[in-house]
Amino acid sequence: MPIRSVCVYCGSQPGRDSAYVTAGRLLGKAMAENHLQLVYGGGTKGIMGAVASGVLSHGGRVTGIIPQFLVDMEATRHSLGQLSELIVTPDMHERKHKMFDRADAFVALPGGIGTLEEIVEVMTWAQLGRHRKPMVFANIGGFWDPMLKLIRHMADEGFIHTAHLVQPLVIDDPEEIVSALVEHWAGQIDREGEAEIIAKL
C-alpha cells in the first residue's frame, strides 16, 4: 500500500520566525500535490492553521482531530467548518490515539511543549515496537537541534535501549519532506509493529 496520510504535529502559535509558518504552508502544499491527506490536531491558528490551509488551498484533504475543550482556544468554529473532516474527542488521550491510528507517517514542525510531547510519544511507541511508521523532525532554521542533541546524549549514555528502532529523519527543507517520506515508506517492511507488544499497551 502506498503512503496515504501524514500526521503533522506543530504549534498553534506562529512562533517568532516567519519561516515556521512558511514551512507549514509549503509542507501542506506538497502534501496536497502528492495526494497525501493531512491528519492534525484541528487548530486553525498558528503553524497548525498554515499547514491546513496549505493543503486545502491546493485541493487536498484535511482531517482535524481536536478535543472539545480546545475548540475555542486553538480554532474558530467557522474555520473548522472548512476542514474535510472534523473529529471532536472528549479528551487529549483519545485525540492522540486517533491521530496515530489514522496516520502512515509523522512530521514534527516547530512547536511548544504539546508538539514535543506528541512526537516523543510516537518515538516511544516505535522504541517499544508498536509501529515502524516514518517520523520526521522538520528542522526549520535548526529549531530541533537541541532536541536532537539530547536524543543523541540519551543514546550515548545507554538510555535508549533499542536505538535502532528510533531513527527519525531530520529534514531542514520543508519542500523535501514529502519526497523523503515516500522514498522511506517504499523501503519499509514492518510498518504495523509487533502484535504482542501492541496488545500489552
mmCIF file of C-alpha atoms in Angstrom:
data_model
loop_
_atom_site.group_PDB
_atom_site.id
_atom_site.type_symbol
_atom_site.label_atom_id
_atom_site.label_comp_id
_atom_site.label_asym_id
_atom_site.label_seq_id
_atom_site.Cartn_x
_atom_site.Cartn_y
_atom_site.Cartn_z
ATOM 1 C CA MET A 1 0.000 0.000 0.000
ATOM 2 C CA PRO A 2 1.320 3.481 -0.815
ATOM 3 C CA ILE A 3 1.610 6.099 1.896
ATOM 4 C CA ARG A 4 -1.746 7.877 2.149
ATOM 5 C CA SER A 5 -1.766 10.143 5.182
ATOM 6 C CA VAL A 6 0.650 12.157 7.287
ATOM 7 C CA CYS A 7 0.115 13.346 10.839
ATOM 8 C CA VAL A 8 1.685 16.749 11.434
ATOM 9 C CA TYR A 9 2.472 17.965 14.935
ATOM 10 C CA CYS A 10 3.135 21.687 15.262
ATOM 11 C CA GLY A 11 2.417 24.837 17.228
ATOM 12 C CA SER A 12 -0.947 26.545 17.494
ATOM 13 C CA GLN A 13 1.077 29.786 17.616
ATOM 14 C CA PRO A 14 3.058 31.180 14.675
ATOM 15 C CA GLY A 15 6.338 31.489 16.568
ATOM 16 C CA ARG A 16 8.786 34.370 16.278
ATOM 17 C CA ASP A 17 10.366 33.338 12.978
ATOM 18 C CA SER A 18 8.104 33.748 9.940
ATOM 19 C CA ALA A 19 9.934 30.784 8.393
ATOM 20 C CA TYR A 20 7.907 28.457 10.620
ATOM 21 C CA VAL A 21 4.545 29.450 9.155
ATOM 22 C CA THR A 22 6.016 29.469 5.656
ATOM 23 C CA ALA A 23 7.296 25.926 6.217
ATOM 24 C CA GLY A 24 3.834 24.853 7.309
ATOM 25 C CA ARG A 25 2.250 26.210 4.137
ATOM 26 C CA LEU A 26 4.916 24.650 1.911
ATOM 27 C CA LEU A 27 4.537 21.267 3.576
ATOM 28 C CA GLY A 28 0.757 21.449 3.181
ATOM 29 C CA LYS A 29 1.093 22.340 -0.494
ATOM 30 C CA ALA A 30 3.488 19.448 -1.133
ATOM 31 C CA MET A 31 1.167 17.029 0.636
ATOM 32 C CA ALA A 32 -1.820 18.070 -1.467
ATOM 33 C CA GLU A 33 0.155 17.870 -4.691
ATOM 34 C CA ASN A 34 1.203 14.322 -3.804
ATOM 35 C CA HIS A 35 -2.308 13.276 -2.749
ATOM 36 C CA LEU A 36 -1.393 12.819 0.914
ATOM 37 C CA GLN A 37 -4.128 13.509 3.435
ATOM 38 C CA LEU A 38 -3.297 15.690 6.417
ATOM 39 C CA VAL A 39 -4.142 14.396 9.877
ATOM 40 C CA TYR A 40 -3.546 17.006 12.535
ATOM 41 C CA GLY A 41 -4.750 18.483 15.801
ATOM 42 C CA GLY A 42 -7.541 20.561 14.297
ATOM 43 C CA GLY A 43 -6.242 24.004 15.197
ATOM 44 C CA THR A 44 -6.816 26.749 12.662
ATOM 45 C CA LYS A 45 -4.331 29.242 14.084
ATOM 46 C CA GLY A 46 -0.550 29.494 14.008
ATOM 47 C CA ILE A 47 1.501 26.855 12.231
ATOM 48 C CA MET A 48 -1.362 24.370 12.529
ATOM 49 C CA GLY A 49 -3.565 26.677 10.514
ATOM 50 C CA ALA A 50 -0.794 27.251 7.973
ATOM 51 C CA VAL A 51 -0.391 23.538 7.263
ATOM 52 C CA ALA A 52 -4.140 23.010 6.936
ATOM 53 C CA SER A 53 -4.608 25.988 4.629
ATOM 54 C CA GLY A 54 -1.643 24.859 2.542
ATOM 55 C CA VAL A 55 -3.344 21.515 1.971
ATOM 56 C CA LEU A 56 -6.865 22.830 1.426
ATOM 57 C CA SER A 57 -5.855 25.663 -0.916
ATOM 58 C CA HIS A 58 -4.234 23.107 -3.215
ATOM 59 C CA GLY A 59 -7.147 20.707 -3.312
ATOM 60 C CA GLY A 60 -6.047 18.277 -0.614
ATOM 61 C CA ARG A 61 -7.965 16.627 2.220
ATOM 62 C CA VAL A 62 -7.625 17.539 5.887
ATOM 63 C CA THR A 63 -8.793 15.637 8.943
ATOM 64 C CA GLY A 64 -8.758 17.698 12.117
ATOM 65 C CA ILE A 65 -8.928 15.890 15.460
ATOM 66 C CA ILE A 66 -9.467 18.188 18.417
ATOM 67 C CA PRO A 67 -10.709 17.739 21.996
ATOM 68 C CA GLN A 68 -13.859 19.651 22.875
ATOM 69 C CA PHE A 69 -12.172 21.929 25.416
ATOM 70 C CA LEU A 70 -9.682 23.223 22.817
ATOM 71 C CA VAL A 71 -12.189 24.099 20.105
ATOM 72 C CA ASP A 72 -12.398 27.773 21.032
ATOM 73 C CA MET A 73 -8.765 28.042 22.155
ATOM 74 C CA GLU A 74 -6.937 26.720 19.090
ATOM 75 C CA ALA A 75 -9.526 27.253 16.372
ATOM 76 C CA THR A 76 -12.528 29.222 15.183
ATOM 77 C CA ARG A 77 -15.737 27.340 14.532
ATOM 78 C CA HIS A 78 -16.010 28.902 11.068
ATOM 79 C CA SER A 79 -12.530 27.677 10.112
ATOM 80 C CA LEU A 80 -13.233 24.219 11.479
ATOM 81 C CA GLY A 81 -16.170 24.069 9.090
ATOM 82 C CA GLN A 82 -13.752 24.335 6.155
ATOM 83 C CA LEU A 83 -11.958 21.081 7.026
ATOM 84 C CA SER A 84 -12.685 17.946 5.001
ATOM 85 C CA GLU A 85 -13.370 16.033 8.203
ATOM 86 C CA LEU A 86 -13.619 17.137 11.823
ATOM 87 C CA ILE A 87 -13.463 14.765 14.769
ATOM 88 C CA VAL A 88 -14.126 16.201 18.245
ATOM 89 C CA THR A 89 -12.871 13.987 21.061
ATOM 90 C CA PRO A 90 -13.694 14.077 24.766
ATOM 91 C CA ASP A 91 -10.044 14.340 25.825
ATOM 92 C CA MET A 92 -6.406 14.565 24.717
ATOM 93 C CA HIS A 93 -5.791 10.847 25.179
ATOM 94 C CA GLU A 94 -8.379 9.836 22.586
ATOM 95 C CA ARG A 95 -7.234 12.625 20.272
ATOM 96 C CA LYS A 96 -3.659 11.329 20.201
ATOM 97 C CA HIS A 97 -4.704 7.742 19.616
ATOM 98 C CA LYS A 98 -6.998 8.676 16.739
ATOM 99 C CA MET A 99 -4.228 10.750 15.156
ATOM 100 C CA PHE A 100 -1.840 7.826 15.472
ATOM 101 C CA ASP A 101 -4.257 5.286 14.040
ATOM 102 C CA ARG A 102 -5.122 7.421 11.009
ATOM 103 C CA ALA A 103 -1.555 8.298 10.039
ATOM 104 C CA ASP A 104 1.025 6.468 7.948
ATOM 105 C CA ALA A 105 3.822 8.840 8.974
ATOM 106 C CA PHE A 106 4.547 11.659 11.412
ATOM 107 C CA VAL A 107 6.135 15.087 10.974
ATOM 108 C CA ALA A 108 7.071 17.491 13.757
ATOM 109 C CA LEU A 109 7.269 21.123 12.699
ATOM 110 C CA PRO A 110 8.305 23.753 15.284
ATOM 111 C CA GLY A 111 6.008 23.979 18.282
ATOM 112 C CA GLY A 112 5.850 24.010 22.049
ATOM 113 C CA ILE A 113 5.506 21.502 24.860
ATOM 114 C CA GLY A 114 2.464 19.831 23.299
ATOM 115 C CA THR A 115 4.267 19.283 19.995
ATOM 116 C CA LEU A 116 7.288 17.927 21.819
ATOM 117 C CA GLU A 117 5.177 15.555 23.897
ATOM 118 C CA GLU A 118 3.362 14.226 20.828
ATOM 119 C CA ILE A 119 6.440 13.399 18.758
ATOM 120 C CA VAL A 120 8.248 11.926 21.767
ATOM 121 C CA GLU A 121 5.279 9.652 22.473
ATOM 122 C CA VAL A 122 5.330 8.393 18.878
ATOM 123 C CA MET A 123 9.076 7.779 19.195
ATOM 124 C CA THR A 124 8.436 5.880 22.432
ATOM 125 C CA TRP A 125 5.883 3.666 20.703
ATOM 126 C CA ALA A 126 8.456 2.995 17.968
ATOM 127 C CA GLN A 127 11.029 2.026 20.600
ATOM 128 C CA LEU A 128 8.523 -0.404 22.129
ATOM 129 C CA GLY A 129 7.843 -1.964 18.740
ATOM 130 C CA ARG A 130 4.333 -0.661 18.285
ATOM 131 C CA HIS A 131 4.998 0.762 14.826
ATOM 132 C CA ARG A 132 7.562 1.286 12.082
ATOM 133 C CA LYS A 133 5.943 4.365 10.605
ATOM 134 C CA PRO A 134 8.461 7.001 9.489
ATOM 135 C CA MET A 135 8.984 10.003 11.750
ATOM 136 C CA VAL A 136 10.388 13.354 10.652
ATOM 137 C CA PHE A 137 11.800 16.319 12.523
ATOM 138 C CA ALA A 138 11.249 19.295 10.219
ATOM 139 C CA ASN A 139 14.318 21.129 11.443
ATOM 140 C CA ILE A 140 13.390 24.605 10.232
ATOM 141 C CA GLY A 141 16.236 27.004 10.962
ATOM 142 C CA GLY A 142 17.779 24.425 13.289
ATOM 143 C CA PHE A 143 14.732 24.550 15.598
ATOM 144 C CA TRP A 144 15.076 20.922 16.706
ATOM 145 C CA ASP A 145 18.872 20.911 17.129
ATOM 146 C CA PRO A 146 18.747 20.983 20.963
ATOM 147 C CA MET A 147 16.254 18.114 20.992
ATOM 148 C CA LEU A 148 18.319 16.034 18.580
ATOM 149 C CA LYS A 149 21.410 16.658 20.701
ATOM 150 C CA LEU A 150 19.530 15.416 23.772
ATOM 151 C CA ILE A 151 18.404 12.258 21.951
ATOM 152 C CA ARG A 152 21.991 11.522 20.930
ATOM 153 C CA HIS A 153 23.114 12.104 24.513
ATOM 154 C CA MET A 154 20.451 9.683 25.819
ATOM 155 C CA ALA A 155 21.589 7.031 23.343
ATOM 156 C CA ASP A 156 25.263 7.566 24.157
ATOM 157 C CA GLU A 157 24.514 7.186 27.863
ATOM 158 C CA GLY A 158 22.703 3.899 27.280
ATOM 159 C CA PHE A 159 19.137 5.005 27.955
ATOM 160 C CA ILE A 160 17.664 4.322 24.528
ATOM 161 C CA HIS A 161 17.937 0.559 24.658
ATOM 162 C CA THR A 162 16.608 -0.056 21.149
ATOM 163 C CA ALA A 163 18.028 2.985 19.384
ATOM 164 C CA HIS A 164 17.813 1.229 16.029
ATOM 165 C CA LEU A 165 14.008 1.496 16.303
ATOM 166 C CA VAL A 166 14.123 5.237 16.995
ATOM 167 C CA GLN A 167 15.627 6.762 13.886
ATOM 168 C CA PRO A 168 13.640 9.841 12.894
ATOM 169 C CA LEU A 169 14.509 11.559 9.658
ATOM 170 C CA VAL A 170 15.853 15.089 10.076
ATOM 171 C CA ILE A 171 14.987 17.358 7.156
ATOM 172 C CA ASP A 172 15.748 21.068 7.000
ATOM 173 C CA ASP A 173 13.818 21.941 3.837
ATOM 174 C CA PRO A 174 10.023 21.588 4.166
ATOM 175 C CA GLU A 175 9.701 21.035 0.414
ATOM 176 C CA GLU A 176 11.818 17.865 0.685
ATOM 177 C CA ILE A 177 9.775 16.191 3.424
ATOM 178 C CA VAL A 178 7.112 14.544 1.269
ATOM 179 C CA SER A 179 9.550 13.047 -1.229
ATOM 180 C CA ALA A 180 11.684 11.743 1.647
ATOM 181 C CA LEU A 181 8.640 10.138 3.277
ATOM 182 C CA VAL A 182 7.530 8.478 0.051
ATOM 183 C CA GLU A 183 11.021 7.102 -0.540
ATOM 184 C CA HIS A 184 11.388 5.945 3.071
ATOM 185 C CA TRP A 185 7.957 4.305 3.065
ATOM 186 C CA ALA A 186 8.835 2.309 -0.051
ATOM 187 C CA GLY A 187 11.774 0.791 1.802
ATOM 188 C CA GLN A 188 9.844 -0.149 4.951
ATOM 189 C CA ILE A 189 8.990 -3.768 5.692
ATOM 190 C CA ASP A 190 7.170 -3.980 9.032
ATOM 191 C CA ARG A 191 5.004 -0.905 9.459
ATOM 192 C CA GLU A 192 2.400 -2.358 11.768
ATOM 193 C CA GLY A 193 4.631 -3.144 14.744
ATOM 194 C CA GLU A 194 4.670 -6.214 16.920
ATOM 195 C CA ALA A 195 1.209 -7.538 17.790
ATOM 196 C CA GLU A 196 2.172 -8.877 21.213
ATOM 197 C CA ILE A 197 3.583 -5.538 22.337
ATOM 198 C CA ILE A 198 0.581 -3.645 20.972
ATOM 199 C CA ALA A 199 -1.761 -5.919 22.934
ATOM 200 C CA LYS A 200 0.026 -5.044 26.171
ATOM 201 C CA LEU A 201 -0.155 -1.252 25.720
#
